[in-house]
PDB file of C-alpha atoms in Angstrom:
ATOM      1  CA  MET K   1      13.709   5.040   7.392  1.00 96.00           C
ATOM      2  CA  LYS K   2      10.026   5.764   7.969  1.00 97.00           C
ATOM      3  CA  ILE K   3       7.548   3.636   6.011  1.00 98.00           C
ATOM      4  CA  LEU K   4       3.853   4.399   5.604  1.00 98.00           C
ATOM      5  CA  ALA K   5       2.056   1.056   5.330  1.00 98.00           C
ATOM      6  CA  PHE K   6      -1.632   0.380   4.874  1.00 98.00           C
ATOM      7  CA  ALA K   7      -4.133  -2.001   3.359  1.00 98.00           C
ATOM      8  CA  ALA K   8      -6.348  -0.288   0.787  1.00 97.00           C
ATOM      9  CA  SER K   9      -9.389  -2.089   2.116  1.00 95.00           C
ATOM     10  CA  LEU K  10     -12.155  -0.996   4.448  1.00 92.00           C
ATOM     11  CA  ARG K  11     -13.379  -4.485   5.317  1.00 90.00           C
ATOM     12  CA  LYS K  12     -12.465  -5.383   8.898  1.00 90.00           C
ATOM     13  CA  GLU K  13     -11.539  -9.007   8.091  1.00 90.00           C
ATOM     14  CA  SER K  14      -9.832  -8.129   4.811  1.00 94.00           C
ATOM     15  CA  PHE K  15      -7.104 -10.490   3.646  1.00 97.00           C
ATOM     16  CA  ASN K  16      -5.095  -7.414   2.694  1.00 97.00           C
ATOM     17  CA  ARG K  17      -5.322  -6.076   6.246  1.00 97.00           C
ATOM     18  CA  LYS K  18      -3.959  -9.406   7.445  1.00 97.00           C
ATOM     19  CA  LEU K  19      -1.197  -9.260   4.846  1.00 98.00           C
ATOM     20  CA  ILE K  20      -0.133  -5.704   5.743  1.00 98.00           C
ATOM     21  CA  HIS K  21      -0.059  -6.699   9.412  1.00 97.00           C
ATOM     22  CA  GLN K  22       2.286  -9.577   8.548  1.00 97.00           C
ATOM     23  CA  ALA K  23       4.466  -7.162   6.573  1.00 98.00           C
ATOM     24  CA  ASN K  24       4.473  -4.819   9.578  1.00 98.00           C
ATOM     25  CA  VAL K  25       5.639  -7.643  11.878  1.00 96.00           C
ATOM     26  CA  LEU K  26       8.519  -8.382   9.514  1.00 97.00           C
ATOM     27  CA  LEU K  27       9.426  -4.719   8.944  1.00 97.00           C
ATOM     28  CA  LYS K  28       9.649  -4.141  12.695  1.00 95.00           C
ATOM     29  CA  THR K  29      12.519  -6.641  12.871  1.00 96.00           C
ATOM     30  CA  HIS K  30      14.680  -4.047  11.085  1.00 96.00           C
ATOM     31  CA  PRO K  31      15.992  -1.584  13.687  1.00 95.00           C
ATOM     32  CA  GLU K  32      16.486   1.143  11.072  1.00 94.00           C
ATOM     33  CA  VAL K  33      12.797   1.030  10.076  1.00 97.00           C
ATOM     34  CA  GLN K  34       9.933   2.902  11.708  1.00 97.00           C
ATOM     35  CA  VAL K  35       6.502   1.842  10.438  1.00 98.00           C
ATOM     36  CA  ASP K  36       3.486   4.136  10.344  1.00 98.00           C
ATOM     37  CA  LEU K  37       0.773   1.472  10.051  1.00 98.00           C
ATOM     38  CA  ALA K  38      -2.353   3.335   8.994  1.00 98.00           C
ATOM     39  CA  ASP K  39      -5.969   2.242   9.002  1.00 97.00           C
ATOM     40  CA  TYR K  40      -7.458   2.983   5.574  1.00 97.00           C
ATOM     41  CA  ARG K  41     -10.524   4.495   7.243  1.00 96.00           C
ATOM     42  CA  GLU K  42      -8.295   7.402   8.314  1.00 97.00           C
ATOM     43  CA  PHE K  43      -8.221   8.375   4.636  1.00 97.00           C
ATOM     44  CA  GLU K  44     -11.944   8.254   3.841  1.00 95.00           C
ATOM     45  CA  MET K  45     -13.028  10.879   1.338  1.00 96.00           C
ATOM     46  CA  PRO K  46     -15.746  11.501  -1.232  1.00 97.00           C
ATOM     47  CA  ILE K  47     -15.303  10.665  -4.902  1.00 97.00           C
ATOM     48  CA  TYR K  48     -12.981  13.197  -6.502  1.00 97.00           C
ATOM     49  CA  ASP K  49     -14.878  16.198  -7.830  1.00 95.00           C
ATOM     50  CA  GLY K  50     -13.078  19.287  -9.126  1.00 95.00           C
ATOM     51  CA  ASP K  51     -16.016  21.492  -8.157  1.00 97.00           C
ATOM     52  CA  LEU K  52     -15.891  20.155  -4.595  1.00 96.00           C
ATOM     53  CA  GLU K  53     -12.150  20.780  -4.520  1.00 96.00           C
ATOM     54  CA  ASP K  54     -12.672  24.353  -5.753  1.00 96.00           C
ATOM     55  CA  ALA K  55     -15.371  24.943  -3.136  1.00 97.00           C
ATOM     56  CA  SER K  56     -13.736  23.409  -0.078  1.00 96.00           C
ATOM     57  CA  GLY K  57     -10.310  22.040  -0.965  1.00 95.00           C
ATOM     58  CA  VAL K  58      -8.995  18.564  -0.320  1.00 96.00           C
ATOM     59  CA  PRO K  59     -11.183  16.719   2.234  1.00 97.00           C
ATOM     60  CA  ALA K  60      -9.833  15.842   5.677  1.00 97.00           C
ATOM     61  CA  GLY K  61      -9.132  12.192   4.766  1.00 97.00           C
ATOM     62  CA  GLY K  62      -7.148  13.307   1.739  1.00 97.00           C
ATOM     63  CA  GLN K  63      -5.229  15.849   3.799  1.00 97.00           C
ATOM     64  CA  GLU K  64      -4.348  13.141   6.313  1.00 98.00           C
ATOM     65  CA  LEU K  65      -3.131  10.839   3.542  1.00 98.00           C
ATOM     66  CA  ILE K  66      -1.017  13.637   2.083  1.00 98.00           C
ATOM     67  CA  ARG K  67       0.469  14.455   5.505  1.00 98.00           C
ATOM     68  CA  ARG K  68       1.380  10.816   6.143  1.00 98.00           C
ATOM     69  CA  ILE K  69       2.913  10.357   2.672  1.00 98.00           C
ATOM     70  CA  GLN K  70       4.983  13.523   3.110  1.00 97.00           C
ATOM     71  CA  ALA K  71       6.230  12.285   6.488  1.00 98.00           C
ATOM     72  CA  ALA K  72       7.303   8.916   5.048  1.00 97.00           C
ATOM     73  CA  ASP K  73      10.445   7.934   3.211  1.00 97.00           C
ATOM     74  CA  ALA K  74       8.789   4.932   1.572  1.00 98.00           C
ATOM     75  CA  LEU K  75       5.414   3.241   1.107  1.00 98.00           C
ATOM     76  CA  VAL K  76       4.071  -0.318   1.376  1.00 98.00           C
ATOM     77  CA  ILE K  77       0.483  -0.841   0.251  1.00 98.00           C
ATOM     78  CA  SER K  78      -1.513  -4.058   0.239  1.00 98.00           C
ATOM     79  CA  THR K  79      -4.507  -3.757  -2.039  1.00 97.00           C
ATOM     80  CA  PRO K  80      -7.339  -6.005  -3.070  1.00 96.00           C
ATOM     81  CA  GLU K  81      -8.039  -6.717  -6.721  1.00 92.00           C
ATOM     82  CA  TYR K  82     -11.478  -5.634  -7.881  1.00 92.00           C
ATOM     83  CA  ASN K  83     -12.550  -7.213 -11.158  1.00 90.00           C
ATOM     84  CA  GLY K  84      -8.934  -7.581 -12.244  1.00 90.00           C
ATOM     85  CA  GLY K  85      -8.017  -3.985 -11.473  1.00 93.00           C
ATOM     86  CA  ILE K  86      -7.330  -1.276  -8.914  1.00 95.00           C
ATOM     87  CA  PRO K  87     -10.070  -0.696  -6.318  1.00 95.00           C
ATOM     88  CA  GLY K  88     -11.975   2.524  -6.947  1.00 95.00           C
ATOM     89  CA  SER K  89     -11.352   3.778  -3.416  1.00 96.00           C
ATOM     90  CA  LEU K  90      -7.572   3.523  -3.851  1.00 97.00           C
ATOM     91  CA  LYS K  91      -7.632   5.240  -7.243  1.00 97.00           C
ATOM     92  CA  ASN K  92      -9.810   7.950  -5.699  1.00 97.00           C
ATOM     93  CA  ALA K  93      -7.372   8.409  -2.795  1.00 97.00           C
ATOM     94  CA  ILE K  94      -4.485   8.712  -5.249  1.00 98.00           C
ATOM     95  CA  ASP K  95      -6.419  11.283  -7.278  1.00 97.00           C
ATOM     96  CA  TRP K  96      -7.213  13.443  -4.233  1.00 97.00           C
ATOM     97  CA  ALA K  97      -3.684  13.227  -2.808  1.00 97.00           C
ATOM     98  CA  SER K  98      -2.165  14.115  -6.172  1.00 96.00           C
ATOM     99  CA  ARG K  99      -3.896  17.507  -5.995  1.00 95.00           C
ATOM    100  CA  SER K 100      -1.405  18.648  -3.360  1.00 94.00           C
ATOM    101  CA  LYS K 101       1.500  20.786  -4.527  1.00 94.00           C
ATOM    102  CA  PRO K 102       4.218  19.711  -4.417  1.00 95.00           C
ATOM    103  CA  ASN K 103       3.264  16.181  -5.416  1.00 96.00           C
ATOM    104  CA  PRO K 104       3.599  14.099  -2.208  1.00 97.00           C
ATOM    105  CA  PHE K 105       4.191  10.910  -4.198  1.00 97.00           C
ATOM    106  CA  ALA K 106       7.173  12.157  -6.225  1.00 96.00           C
ATOM    107  CA  ASN K 107      10.292  10.008  -5.850  1.00 96.00           C
ATOM    108  CA  LYS K 108       8.842   7.802  -3.088  1.00 97.00           C
ATOM    109  CA  PRO K 109       9.686   4.095  -3.311  1.00 98.00           C
ATOM    110  CA  LEU K 110       6.614   1.853  -3.145  1.00 98.00           C
ATOM    111  CA  LEU K 111       6.140  -1.869  -2.634  1.00 98.00           C
ATOM    112  CA  LEU K 112       2.800  -3.318  -3.739  1.00 98.00           C
ATOM    113  CA  LEU K 113       1.243  -6.368  -2.100  1.00 98.00           C
ATOM    114  CA  SER K 114      -2.045  -8.143  -2.647  1.00 97.00           C
ATOM    115  CA  ALA K 115      -3.982 -11.014  -1.129  1.00 97.00           C
ATOM    116  CA  SER K 116      -6.854 -12.644  -2.941  1.00 94.00           C
ATOM    117  CA  PRO K 117      -8.861 -15.849  -2.685  1.00 92.00           C
ATOM    118  CA  GLY K 118      -8.203 -16.347  -6.397  1.00 88.00           C
ATOM    119  CA  GLY K 119      -5.371 -18.269  -7.967  1.00 85.00           C
ATOM    120  CA  PHE K 120      -3.384 -15.234  -9.133  1.00 85.00           C
ATOM    121  CA  GLY K 121      -3.163 -13.592  -5.708  1.00 86.00           C
ATOM    122  CA  GLY K 122      -4.324 -10.197  -6.950  1.00 91.00           C
ATOM    123  CA  LEU K 123      -1.416  -9.755  -9.374  1.00 91.00           C
ATOM    124  CA  ARG K 124      -3.648  -8.565 -12.236  1.00 92.00           C
ATOM    125  CA  GLY K 125      -4.879  -5.749 -10.015  1.00 93.00           C
ATOM    126  CA  LEU K 126      -1.336  -4.865  -8.970  1.00 95.00           C
ATOM    127  CA  TRP K 127      -0.341  -4.277 -12.594  1.00 95.00           C
ATOM    128  CA  HIS K 128      -3.184  -1.760 -12.879  1.00 95.00           C
ATOM    129  CA  THR K 129      -2.294  -0.213  -9.523  1.00 97.00           C
ATOM    130  CA  ARG K 130       1.251   0.534 -10.679  1.00 97.00           C
ATOM    131  CA  VAL K 131       0.053   2.840 -13.473  1.00 97.00           C
ATOM    132  CA  PRO K 132      -1.225   5.905 -11.566  1.00 97.00           C
ATOM    133  CA  PHE K 133       1.646   5.689  -9.086  1.00 98.00           C
ATOM    134  CA  GLU K 134       4.236   5.564 -11.854  1.00 97.00           C
ATOM    135  CA  ALA K 135       2.509   8.483 -13.610  1.00 97.00           C
ATOM    136  CA  LEU K 136       3.006  10.492 -10.395  1.00 97.00           C
ATOM    137  CA  GLY K 137       6.748   9.790 -10.209  1.00 97.00           C
ATOM    138  CA  VAL K 138       6.649   6.970  -7.652  1.00 98.00           C
ATOM    139  CA  PHE K 139       9.463   4.418  -7.851  1.00 98.00           C
ATOM    140  CA  VAL K 140       7.320   1.279  -7.791  1.00 98.00           C
ATOM    141  CA  TYR K 141       9.486  -1.694  -6.861  1.00 98.00           C
ATOM    142  CA  SER K 142       9.708  -4.108  -9.775  1.00 97.00           C
ATOM    143  CA  GLU K 143       8.689  -7.225  -7.859  1.00 97.00           C
ATOM    144  CA  MET K 144       5.233  -7.423  -6.310  1.00 97.00           C
ATOM    145  CA  PHE K 145       3.784  -9.866  -3.778  1.00 97.00           C
ATOM    146  CA  GLY K 146       0.611 -11.750  -4.626  1.00 96.00           C
ATOM    147  CA  LEU K 147      -0.871 -14.110  -2.056  1.00 97.00           C
ATOM    148  CA  ALA K 148      -3.175 -16.606  -3.776  1.00 95.00           C
ATOM    149  CA  LYS K 149      -5.905 -18.531  -1.935  1.00 96.00           C
ATOM    150  CA  ALA K 150      -5.764 -15.963   0.836  1.00 96.00           C
ATOM    151  CA  HIS K 151      -8.865 -17.440   2.474  1.00 95.00           C
ATOM    152  CA  GLU K 152      -6.658 -20.440   3.375  1.00 96.00           C
ATOM    153  CA  ALA K 153      -3.431 -18.526   4.071  1.00 96.00           C
ATOM    154  CA  PHE K 154      -4.034 -17.089   7.549  1.00 96.00           C
ATOM    155  CA  GLY K 155      -4.563 -18.666  10.955  1.00 95.00           C
ATOM    156  CA  ALA K 156      -7.007 -17.521  13.625  1.00 93.00           C
ATOM    157  CA  ALA K 157      -4.603 -14.827  14.885  1.00 93.00           C
ATOM    158  CA  GLY K 158      -3.900 -13.518  11.360  1.00 93.00           C
ATOM    159  CA  GLU K 159      -0.531 -15.267  11.076  1.00 94.00           C
ATOM    160  CA  PHE K 160       0.607 -17.130   7.956  1.00 96.00           C
ATOM    161  CA  VAL K 161      -0.350 -20.799   8.028  1.00 96.00           C
ATOM    162  CA  ASP K 162       2.421 -21.700   5.564  1.00 96.00           C
ATOM    163  CA  PRO K 163       5.866 -20.531   6.760  1.00 95.00           C
ATOM    164  CA  GLY K 164       6.874 -20.372   3.097  1.00 96.00           C
ATOM    165  CA  ASN K 165       4.673 -17.305   2.646  1.00 96.00           C
ATOM    166  CA  GLN K 166       6.409 -15.563   5.535  1.00 96.00           C
ATOM    167  CA  LYS K 167       9.810 -16.463   4.105  1.00 97.00           C
ATOM    168  CA  ARG K 168       8.832 -15.212   0.636  1.00 97.00           C
ATOM    169  CA  LEU K 169       7.423 -11.934   2.031  1.00 98.00           C
ATOM    170  CA  ASN K 170      10.443 -11.418   4.283  1.00 97.00           C
ATOM    171  CA  GLY K 171      12.827 -11.890   1.349  1.00 97.00           C
ATOM    172  CA  LEU K 172      10.889  -9.385  -0.733  1.00 98.00           C
ATOM    173  CA  LEU K 173      10.773  -6.849   2.106  1.00 98.00           C
ATOM    174  CA  ASP K 174      14.541  -7.173   2.605  1.00 97.00           C
ATOM    175  CA  ALA K 175      15.157  -6.555  -1.105  1.00 98.00           C
ATOM    176  CA  TYR K 176      12.701  -3.641  -1.125  1.00 98.00           C
ATOM    177  CA  LEU K 177      14.328  -2.007   1.914  1.00 98.00           C
ATOM    178  CA  ASN K 178      17.693  -2.251   0.199  1.00 96.00           C
ATOM    179  CA  PHE K 179      16.173  -0.581  -2.882  1.00 97.00           C
ATOM    180  CA  ALA K 180      14.496   2.160  -0.825  1.00 97.00           C
ATOM    181  CA  GLN K 181      17.669   2.872   1.166  1.00 95.00           C
ATOM    182  CA  ARG K 182      19.718   3.189  -2.029  1.00 94.00           C
ATOM    183  CA  LEU K 183      17.198   5.719  -3.375  1.00 91.00           C
ATOM    184  CA  ALA K 184      17.447   7.751  -0.164  1.00 81.00           C
ATOM    185  CA  LYS K 185      21.198   8.273  -0.601  1.00 70.00           C
TER     186      LYS K 185
END
């Protein structure tokens, strides 16, 4: 099973980049899983504009995102929460990628993760993030992972300070992989 994984954050020291790297470490322990760990900057694109699309099509960053989604069997995205919701750049990326026919998102299983310095771990934003994916036919896994107080959660090398977070994430990834593999059959 090939999984496209990325943090929907451009900031180099993003907590969500650290979280997706921890997920990648755990996913790589499954011999049946191949992870395509993308850097979100590979998908940079202007704000969606129908006139721009008519004039020059989907921008290169959007085309790359579409290609990588199409090549994947499943998705894992770690996203920040911006003002209690989905970051504009992620919503924009979804909007551009959805312009491709056929819909690259259709029937893909997705696991949503978030890391935030706040007490809710980005969960409010994850509820908003589900909506456009579900509207596009994505099978968003029912359980989501929110890492609260993320500014205290990682060591100098980006590893979890509390082994309980690794155990919780590993358990969720195992359950998600089981879900994704059942959908593939």
